[in-house]
């Protein structure tokens, strides 16, 4: 059975992972998007491994985007037409996963590769692969610092840190062989970060001056999508669509460092969902613990955010679909 994982290249480094992922989500549901980082230069690679939710969606991606040229790169020799093809299906063996882990974690020492294979043999393929995916996700989100905060952990360091937490310190010590200092595999040490300059935080109350300056020269977006998750407060059927209302009040939750806290005022979302899509999910929302999940394009209209849905589902329906796809992959 053909897998739904695709190799895609070349991808312009100027495009963020979110921008690239959105391009493929225009065609179908993207389960995972992995574009490696070149640690020696801290820049994204020109290729990515993308897993679509279904084989049919993967084939549609190939049909519609193979040969695609990104806007602005029509005459570029470096970024020619997209090449897209299915990745080769591999057996779930310790050797295959160990080599894949060494590549994704940028671990080139032969003894480290042997150690990773040994870990798969001792811990098991599925559990090790789950830790690997978590490590790569954390690395993509900014990584982890060492305990004294002096530097960022390498991708391999993140993996071993998570593995130790997953299986316990005693078992971790049993699995790892006693390398002597000469043979001890060393992960590539990240360069220490220079001390950060302490700048005053951005004052959200004074954003007007910043906005006026920004609006003097307007940029352009290729794509901007919105996701709304919640329980509709009201549903009004219309010809061809239903209109639902969400509202949300920000209560000063966690925001990344440097990003101001949004104001604690309600934001109203008016969402337009195609009737055919609504008919498939309306009964699922009878469960008071389920939530509507809508993706689409948005505009500001009379003080509220209008979202024009391109897809609509619920949290429970999503989980059921992912479980079904996982079962198909496991049985293939």
mmCIF file of C-alpha atoms in Angstrom:
data_model
loop_
_atom_site.group_PDB
_atom_site.id
_atom_site.type_symbol
_atom_site.label_atom_id
_atom_site.label_comp_id
_atom_site.label_asym_id
_atom_site.label_seq_id
_atom_site.Cartn_x
_atom_site.Cartn_y
_atom_site.Cartn_z
ATOM 1 C CA UNK A 1 0.000 0.000 0.000
ATOM 2 C CA UNK A 2 1.340 3.457 -0.950
ATOM 3 C CA UNK A 3 2.123 5.798 1.940
ATOM 4 C CA UNK A 4 0.954 9.436 1.932
ATOM 5 C CA UNK A 5 4.399 10.889 2.713
ATOM 6 C CA UNK A 6 5.907 13.184 0.067
ATOM 7 C CA UNK A 7 9.357 14.602 -0.648
ATOM 8 C CA UNK A 8 9.150 18.199 -1.916
ATOM 9 C CA UNK A 9 11.950 20.415 -3.283
ATOM 10 C CA UNK A 10 13.231 23.036 -3.929
ATOM 11 C CA UNK A 11 11.560 25.295 -1.362
ATOM 12 C CA UNK A 12 12.622 28.965 -1.085
ATOM 13 C CA UNK A 13 14.268 29.632 2.269
ATOM 14 C CA UNK A 14 12.526 33.000 2.447
ATOM 15 C CA UNK A 15 9.196 31.203 2.896
ATOM 16 C CA UNK A 16 8.276 30.211 6.459
ATOM 17 C CA UNK A 17 7.052 26.726 7.323
ATOM 18 C CA UNK A 18 3.593 28.205 7.956
ATOM 19 C CA UNK A 19 3.471 29.764 4.479
ATOM 20 C CA UNK A 20 4.579 26.553 2.797
ATOM 21 C CA UNK A 21 2.238 24.376 4.833
ATOM 22 C CA UNK A 22 -0.688 26.639 3.937
ATOM 23 C CA UNK A 23 0.055 26.062 0.238
ATOM 24 C CA UNK A 24 -0.431 22.311 0.656
ATOM 25 C CA UNK A 25 -3.419 22.740 2.978
ATOM 26 C CA UNK A 26 -5.200 24.458 0.089
ATOM 27 C CA UNK A 27 -5.341 20.998 -1.492
ATOM 28 C CA UNK A 28 -5.878 18.695 1.495
ATOM 29 C CA UNK A 29 -5.233 18.092 5.165
ATOM 30 C CA UNK A 30 -1.556 18.121 6.160
ATOM 31 C CA UNK A 31 -0.739 15.740 9.022
ATOM 32 C CA UNK A 32 2.928 16.724 9.370
ATOM 33 C CA UNK A 33 5.371 19.138 7.756
ATOM 34 C CA UNK A 34 9.077 18.633 8.437
ATOM 35 C CA UNK A 35 11.696 20.935 6.907
ATOM 36 C CA UNK A 36 15.146 20.270 8.462
ATOM 37 C CA UNK A 37 17.359 23.075 9.734
ATOM 38 C CA UNK A 38 21.003 23.321 8.635
ATOM 39 C CA UNK A 39 22.606 23.726 12.053
ATOM 40 C CA UNK A 40 25.961 24.928 10.735
ATOM 41 C CA UNK A 41 24.280 28.005 9.245
ATOM 42 C CA UNK A 42 20.950 27.940 11.127
ATOM 43 C CA UNK A 43 18.913 28.176 7.933
ATOM 44 C CA UNK A 44 16.057 25.984 6.677
ATOM 45 C CA UNK A 45 16.760 23.308 4.094
ATOM 46 C CA UNK A 46 15.407 23.562 0.572
ATOM 47 C CA UNK A 47 13.417 20.337 0.935
ATOM 48 C CA UNK A 48 10.655 19.080 3.207
ATOM 49 C CA UNK A 49 8.955 15.809 4.058
ATOM 50 C CA UNK A 50 5.181 16.289 4.057
ATOM 51 C CA UNK A 51 2.585 13.741 5.134
ATOM 52 C CA UNK A 52 -0.932 14.262 3.837
ATOM 53 C CA UNK A 53 -3.977 12.825 5.631
ATOM 54 C CA UNK A 54 -4.785 10.460 2.762
ATOM 55 C CA UNK A 55 -3.042 8.934 -0.234
ATOM 56 C CA UNK A 56 -5.666 10.583 -2.455
ATOM 57 C CA UNK A 57 -4.715 14.005 -1.082
ATOM 58 C CA UNK A 58 -1.025 13.240 -1.665
ATOM 59 C CA UNK A 59 -1.738 12.291 -5.275
ATOM 60 C CA UNK A 60 -3.732 15.495 -5.731
ATOM 61 C CA UNK A 61 -0.752 17.488 -4.414
ATOM 62 C CA UNK A 62 1.486 15.825 -7.008
ATOM 63 C CA UNK A 63 -1.036 16.466 -9.777
ATOM 64 C CA UNK A 64 -1.524 20.144 -8.936
ATOM 65 C CA UNK A 65 1.829 21.313 -7.575
ATOM 66 C CA UNK A 66 4.469 19.276 -9.404
ATOM 67 C CA UNK A 67 6.242 21.803 -11.618
ATOM 68 C CA UNK A 68 4.926 24.755 -9.576
ATOM 69 C CA UNK A 69 7.186 27.831 -9.542
ATOM 70 C CA UNK A 70 6.959 30.186 -6.576
ATOM 71 C CA UNK A 71 6.065 33.806 -7.417
ATOM 72 C CA UNK A 72 9.195 35.893 -7.888
ATOM 73 C CA UNK A 73 11.373 32.880 -8.715
ATOM 74 C CA UNK A 74 10.341 32.404 -12.354
ATOM 75 C CA UNK A 75 13.871 33.099 -13.608
ATOM 76 C CA UNK A 76 15.747 31.594 -10.662
ATOM 77 C CA UNK A 77 18.252 28.837 -11.372
ATOM 78 C CA UNK A 78 18.340 27.824 -7.695
ATOM 79 C CA UNK A 79 14.583 27.474 -7.194
ATOM 80 C CA UNK A 80 13.211 25.829 -10.295
ATOM 81 C CA UNK A 81 9.904 23.971 -10.702
ATOM 82 C CA UNK A 82 8.843 21.878 -7.706
ATOM 83 C CA UNK A 83 9.745 18.203 -7.705
ATOM 84 C CA UNK A 84 7.282 16.128 -5.670
ATOM 85 C CA UNK A 85 7.254 12.371 -5.237
ATOM 86 C CA UNK A 86 6.290 9.715 -2.739
ATOM 87 C CA UNK A 87 9.033 8.728 -0.307
ATOM 88 C CA UNK A 88 10.119 5.099 -0.455
ATOM 89 C CA UNK A 89 8.280 2.907 1.973
ATOM 90 C CA UNK A 90 10.675 1.478 4.561
ATOM 91 C CA UNK A 91 10.460 -1.487 6.841
ATOM 92 C CA UNK A 92 10.089 -0.711 10.534
ATOM 93 C CA UNK A 93 13.516 -2.020 11.534
ATOM 94 C CA UNK A 94 15.899 -0.673 14.201
ATOM 95 C CA UNK A 95 18.551 -0.099 11.518
ATOM 96 C CA UNK A 96 16.247 1.991 9.322
ATOM 97 C CA UNK A 97 14.919 4.104 12.178
ATOM 98 C CA UNK A 98 18.386 4.476 13.710
ATOM 99 C CA UNK A 99 19.813 5.823 10.453
ATOM 100 C CA UNK A 100 16.806 8.094 9.976
ATOM 101 C CA UNK A 101 17.198 9.440 13.520
ATOM 102 C CA UNK A 102 20.907 10.134 12.999
ATOM 103 C CA UNK A 103 20.098 12.094 9.846
ATOM 104 C CA UNK A 104 17.240 14.112 11.342
ATOM 105 C CA UNK A 105 19.168 14.835 14.564
ATOM 106 C CA UNK A 106 22.324 15.775 12.624
ATOM 107 C CA UNK A 107 24.361 13.143 14.477
ATOM 108 C CA UNK A 108 27.245 12.059 12.227
ATOM 109 C CA UNK A 109 29.441 10.119 14.666
ATOM 110 C CA UNK A 110 29.341 6.373 13.764
ATOM 111 C CA UNK A 111 29.162 5.361 17.418
ATOM 112 C CA UNK A 112 26.166 7.633 17.963
ATOM 113 C CA UNK A 113 24.420 5.948 15.044
ATOM 114 C CA UNK A 114 25.114 2.551 16.650
ATOM 115 C CA UNK A 115 23.745 3.867 19.938
ATOM 116 C CA UNK A 116 20.521 5.061 18.289
ATOM 117 C CA UNK A 117 19.994 1.636 16.701
ATOM 118 C CA UNK A 118 20.580 0.027 20.109
ATOM 119 C CA UNK A 119 17.967 2.340 21.650
ATOM 120 C CA UNK A 120 15.378 1.281 19.056
ATOM 121 C CA UNK A 121 16.154 -2.385 19.770
ATOM 122 C CA UNK A 122 15.792 -1.929 23.538
ATOM 123 C CA UNK A 123 12.955 0.604 23.770
ATOM 124 C CA UNK A 124 10.953 -0.432 20.706
ATOM 125 C CA UNK A 125 10.275 1.149 17.334
ATOM 126 C CA UNK A 126 6.988 2.923 18.121
ATOM 127 C CA UNK A 127 8.052 4.410 21.475
ATOM 128 C CA UNK A 128 11.413 5.598 20.117
ATOM 129 C CA UNK A 129 9.775 7.090 17.028
ATOM 130 C CA UNK A 130 7.274 8.946 19.228
ATOM 131 C CA UNK A 131 10.138 10.478 21.249
ATOM 132 C CA UNK A 132 11.919 11.426 18.007
ATOM 133 C CA UNK A 133 8.823 13.220 16.683
ATOM 134 C CA UNK A 134 8.446 15.109 19.959
ATOM 135 C CA UNK A 135 12.121 16.117 19.875
ATOM 136 C CA UNK A 136 11.846 17.401 16.300
ATOM 137 C CA UNK A 137 8.680 19.311 17.164
ATOM 138 C CA UNK A 138 10.370 20.977 20.156
ATOM 139 C CA UNK A 139 13.401 21.798 18.025
ATOM 140 C CA UNK A 140 11.166 23.424 15.408
ATOM 141 C CA UNK A 141 9.505 25.491 18.149
ATOM 142 C CA UNK A 142 12.816 26.900 19.375
ATOM 143 C CA UNK A 143 14.488 23.962 21.113
ATOM 144 C CA UNK A 144 15.470 23.495 24.758
ATOM 145 C CA UNK A 145 18.196 25.113 26.800
ATOM 146 C CA UNK A 146 20.629 23.164 28.976
ATOM 147 C CA UNK A 147 19.873 23.223 32.702
ATOM 148 C CA UNK A 148 22.185 26.152 33.501
ATOM 149 C CA UNK A 149 20.711 28.156 30.615
ATOM 150 C CA UNK A 150 24.122 28.808 29.051
ATOM 151 C CA UNK A 151 23.300 27.409 25.619
ATOM 152 C CA UNK A 152 20.680 25.672 23.543
ATOM 153 C CA UNK A 153 20.629 21.881 23.422
ATOM 154 C CA UNK A 154 21.498 20.264 20.110
ATOM 155 C CA UNK A 155 18.711 18.249 18.413
ATOM 156 C CA UNK A 156 20.415 15.068 19.629
ATOM 157 C CA UNK A 157 20.608 16.509 23.129
ATOM 158 C CA UNK A 158 16.873 17.242 23.059
ATOM 159 C CA UNK A 159 16.158 13.651 21.982
ATOM 160 C CA UNK A 160 18.257 12.085 24.761
ATOM 161 C CA UNK A 161 16.748 14.464 27.331
ATOM 162 C CA UNK A 162 13.207 13.436 26.326
ATOM 163 C CA UNK A 163 14.147 9.752 26.148
ATOM 164 C CA UNK A 164 15.498 9.844 29.700
ATOM 165 C CA UNK A 165 12.215 11.372 30.903
ATOM 166 C CA UNK A 166 10.216 8.803 28.901
ATOM 167 C CA UNK A 167 11.897 5.584 30.096
ATOM 168 C CA UNK A 168 13.367 6.639 33.445
ATOM 169 C CA UNK A 169 16.944 7.293 34.518
ATOM 170 C CA UNK A 170 17.710 3.706 35.584
ATOM 171 C CA UNK A 171 16.662 2.130 32.306
ATOM 172 C CA UNK A 172 18.335 4.954 30.402
ATOM 173 C CA UNK A 173 21.647 4.100 32.092
ATOM 174 C CA UNK A 174 21.176 0.393 31.367
ATOM 175 C CA UNK A 175 20.643 0.970 27.647
ATOM 176 C CA UNK A 176 23.455 3.464 27.062
ATOM 177 C CA UNK A 177 26.817 1.674 26.797
ATOM 178 C CA UNK A 178 29.794 2.800 28.877
ATOM 179 C CA UNK A 179 31.798 4.674 26.238
ATOM 180 C CA UNK A 180 35.247 5.691 27.364
ATOM 181 C CA UNK A 181 36.264 9.308 26.920
ATOM 182 C CA UNK A 182 38.069 8.548 23.663
ATOM 183 C CA UNK A 183 35.069 6.872 22.022
ATOM 184 C CA UNK A 184 32.305 8.857 23.684
ATOM 185 C CA UNK A 185 30.099 10.228 20.888
ATOM 186 C CA UNK A 186 29.802 13.965 21.041
ATOM 187 C CA UNK A 187 26.805 15.819 19.714
ATOM 188 C CA UNK A 188 27.636 18.952 17.800
ATOM 189 C CA UNK A 189 27.747 21.732 20.372
ATOM 190 C CA UNK A 190 25.740 24.780 19.524
ATOM 191 C CA UNK A 191 27.579 28.067 19.655
ATOM 192 C CA UNK A 192 26.896 29.907 22.932
ATOM 193 C CA UNK A 193 24.432 32.713 22.603
ATOM 194 C CA UNK A 194 25.686 36.224 23.214
ATOM 195 C CA UNK A 195 24.106 37.913 26.225
ATOM 196 C CA UNK A 196 20.783 39.437 25.259
ATOM 197 C CA UNK A 197 20.434 43.190 25.395
ATOM 198 C CA UNK A 198 17.718 44.317 27.763
ATOM 199 C CA UNK A 199 15.344 46.473 25.767
ATOM 200 C CA UNK A 200 12.112 47.979 27.126
ATOM 201 C CA UNK A 201 9.078 45.829 26.211
ATOM 202 C CA UNK A 202 6.746 46.911 23.442
ATOM 203 C CA UNK A 203 3.981 49.121 24.854
ATOM 204 C CA UNK A 204 0.748 47.927 23.231
ATOM 205 C CA UNK A 205 -1.041 51.105 24.326
ATOM 206 C CA UNK A 206 1.291 53.123 22.069
ATOM 207 C CA UNK A 207 0.873 50.914 19.006
ATOM 208 C CA UNK A 208 -0.871 53.705 17.059
ATOM 209 C CA UNK A 209 2.443 55.367 16.138
ATOM 210 C CA UNK A 210 3.834 52.041 14.950
ATOM 211 C CA UNK A 211 0.732 51.323 12.865
ATOM 212 C CA UNK A 212 0.802 54.730 11.209
ATOM 213 C CA UNK A 213 4.422 54.165 10.232
ATOM 214 C CA UNK A 214 3.678 50.665 8.916
ATOM 215 C CA UNK A 215 0.735 51.798 6.802
ATOM 216 C CA UNK A 216 2.913 54.251 4.874
ATOM 217 C CA UNK A 217 4.322 51.305 2.917
ATOM 218 C CA UNK A 218 1.921 48.402 2.720
ATOM 219 C CA UNK A 219 3.289 44.912 2.131
ATOM 220 C CA UNK A 220 1.416 42.060 0.502
ATOM 221 C CA UNK A 221 0.398 38.587 1.610
ATOM 222 C CA UNK A 222 0.097 35.517 -0.546
ATOM 223 C CA UNK A 223 -2.175 33.779 1.912
ATOM 224 C CA UNK A 224 -3.749 34.379 5.332
ATOM 225 C CA UNK A 225 -5.975 31.767 6.912
ATOM 226 C CA UNK A 226 -7.912 31.780 10.156
ATOM 227 C CA UNK A 227 -8.810 28.912 12.471
ATOM 228 C CA UNK A 228 -11.685 29.201 14.951
ATOM 229 C CA UNK A 229 -12.323 26.513 17.576
ATOM 230 C CA UNK A 230 -15.233 26.699 19.997
ATOM 231 C CA UNK A 231 -18.948 26.278 20.657
ATOM 232 C CA UNK A 232 -21.254 28.427 18.485
ATOM 233 C CA UNK A 233 -23.398 30.788 20.525
ATOM 234 C CA UNK A 234 -26.010 31.060 17.797
ATOM 235 C CA UNK A 235 -26.675 29.357 14.444
ATOM 236 C CA UNK A 236 -28.807 30.980 11.719
ATOM 237 C CA UNK A 237 -29.485 29.002 8.495
ATOM 238 C CA UNK A 238 -29.313 30.960 5.243
ATOM 239 C CA UNK A 239 -29.576 29.966 1.584
ATOM 240 C CA UNK A 240 -26.463 27.926 0.801
ATOM 241 C CA UNK A 241 -24.794 28.481 4.158
ATOM 242 C CA UNK A 242 -25.291 28.773 7.889
ATOM 243 C CA UNK A 243 -24.036 31.716 9.933
ATOM 244 C CA UNK A 244 -22.644 31.062 13.408
ATOM 245 C CA UNK A 245 -21.334 33.378 16.088
ATOM 246 C CA UNK A 246 -18.319 32.956 18.377
ATOM 247 C CA UNK A 247 -16.939 35.409 20.863
ATOM 248 C CA UNK A 248 -13.694 35.252 22.802
ATOM 249 C CA UNK A 249 -12.189 37.338 25.568
ATOM 250 C CA UNK A 250 -8.419 37.195 25.960
ATOM 251 C CA UNK A 251 -7.527 36.743 29.619
ATOM 252 C CA UNK A 252 -3.819 37.387 29.400
ATOM 253 C CA UNK A 253 -2.678 33.845 28.685
ATOM 254 C CA UNK A 254 0.883 32.878 27.827
ATOM 255 C CA UNK A 255 2.392 34.734 24.889
ATOM 256 C CA UNK A 256 5.888 34.315 23.424
ATOM 257 C CA UNK A 257 8.552 36.583 24.873
ATOM 258 C CA UNK A 258 8.360 40.068 23.411
ATOM 259 C CA UNK A 259 4.791 39.757 22.115
ATOM 260 C CA UNK A 260 2.389 42.083 23.981
ATOM 261 C CA UNK A 261 -0.635 40.677 25.774
ATOM 262 C CA UNK A 262 -3.842 41.265 23.779
ATOM 263 C CA UNK A 263 -6.468 43.526 25.364
ATOM 264 C CA UNK A 264 -9.112 41.879 27.553
ATOM 265 C CA UNK A 265 -12.004 42.894 25.315
ATOM 266 C CA UNK A 266 -14.328 40.475 23.483
ATOM 267 C CA UNK A 267 -13.598 39.650 19.863
ATOM 268 C CA UNK A 268 -16.659 38.594 17.862
ATOM 269 C CA UNK A 269 -16.362 36.059 15.044
ATOM 270 C CA UNK A 270 -19.115 35.718 12.450
ATOM 271 C CA UNK A 271 -18.498 32.481 10.549
ATOM 272 C CA UNK A 272 -20.095 31.493 7.226
ATOM 273 C CA UNK A 273 -20.165 27.709 6.698
ATOM 274 C CA UNK A 274 -21.424 25.944 3.534
ATOM 275 C CA UNK A 275 -24.715 24.143 4.191
ATOM 276 C CA UNK A 276 -23.349 20.831 2.874
ATOM 277 C CA UNK A 277 -20.434 20.923 5.316
ATOM 278 C CA UNK A 278 -22.677 21.946 8.201
ATOM 279 C CA UNK A 279 -25.028 19.020 7.528
ATOM 280 C CA UNK A 280 -22.138 16.599 8.095
ATOM 281 C CA UNK A 281 -21.156 18.017 11.475
ATOM 282 C CA UNK A 282 -24.299 19.487 13.051
ATOM 283 C CA UNK A 283 -25.294 16.313 14.920
ATOM 284 C CA UNK A 284 -21.758 15.897 16.295
ATOM 285 C CA UNK A 285 -22.174 19.216 18.112
ATOM 286 C CA UNK A 286 -25.057 17.747 20.104
ATOM 287 C CA UNK A 287 -22.259 16.473 22.341
ATOM 288 C CA UNK A 288 -21.677 19.393 24.746
ATOM 289 C CA UNK A 289 -18.005 18.379 25.091
ATOM 290 C CA UNK A 290 -17.313 18.605 21.354
ATOM 291 C CA UNK A 291 -16.047 21.762 19.633
ATOM 292 C CA UNK A 292 -16.488 23.190 16.160
ATOM 293 C CA UNK A 293 -13.249 23.608 14.154
ATOM 294 C CA UNK A 294 -13.431 26.028 11.211
ATOM 295 C CA UNK A 295 -10.707 27.109 8.791
ATOM 296 C CA UNK A 296 -11.150 29.870 6.251
ATOM 297 C CA UNK A 297 -10.342 33.389 5.132
ATOM 298 C CA UNK A 298 -11.166 36.425 7.232
ATOM 299 C CA UNK A 299 -12.031 40.087 6.924
ATOM 300 C CA UNK A 300 -12.859 42.795 9.440
ATOM 301 C CA UNK A 301 -16.509 43.784 9.043
ATOM 302 C CA UNK A 302 -18.245 46.355 11.255
ATOM 303 C CA UNK A 303 -16.024 45.728 14.243
ATOM 304 C CA UNK A 304 -16.120 41.925 14.078
ATOM 305 C CA UNK A 305 -14.062 39.254 12.331
ATOM 306 C CA UNK A 306 -15.890 37.566 9.462
ATOM 307 C CA UNK A 307 -14.546 34.101 8.606
ATOM 308 C CA UNK A 308 -15.525 32.497 5.285
ATOM 309 C CA UNK A 309 -15.105 28.774 5.899
ATOM 310 C CA UNK A 310 -13.238 26.541 3.473
ATOM 311 C CA UNK A 311 -13.479 23.551 5.814
ATOM 312 C CA UNK A 312 -15.505 22.750 8.913
ATOM 313 C CA UNK A 313 -15.382 19.777 11.267
ATOM 314 C CA UNK A 314 -15.376 19.061 15.005
ATOM 315 C CA UNK A 315 -12.672 17.976 17.443
ATOM 316 C CA UNK A 316 -14.229 14.528 17.895
ATOM 317 C CA UNK A 317 -14.628 13.980 14.146
ATOM 318 C CA UNK A 318 -10.982 14.996 13.651
ATOM 319 C CA UNK A 319 -9.804 12.522 16.286
ATOM 320 C CA UNK A 320 -11.871 9.747 14.720
ATOM 321 C CA UNK A 321 -10.426 10.480 11.271
ATOM 322 C CA UNK A 322 -6.844 10.561 12.562
ATOM 323 C CA UNK A 323 -7.388 7.264 14.402
ATOM 324 C CA UNK A 324 -8.788 5.680 11.239
ATOM 325 C CA UNK A 325 -5.837 6.896 9.164
ATOM 326 C CA UNK A 326 -3.398 5.631 11.804
ATOM 327 C CA UNK A 327 -5.043 2.194 11.737
ATOM 328 C CA UNK A 328 -4.777 2.093 7.935
ATOM 329 C CA UNK A 329 -1.082 2.991 8.110
ATOM 330 C CA UNK A 330 -0.421 0.395 10.812
ATOM 331 C CA UNK A 331 -2.180 -2.329 8.804
ATOM 332 C CA UNK A 332 -0.563 -1.442 5.473
#
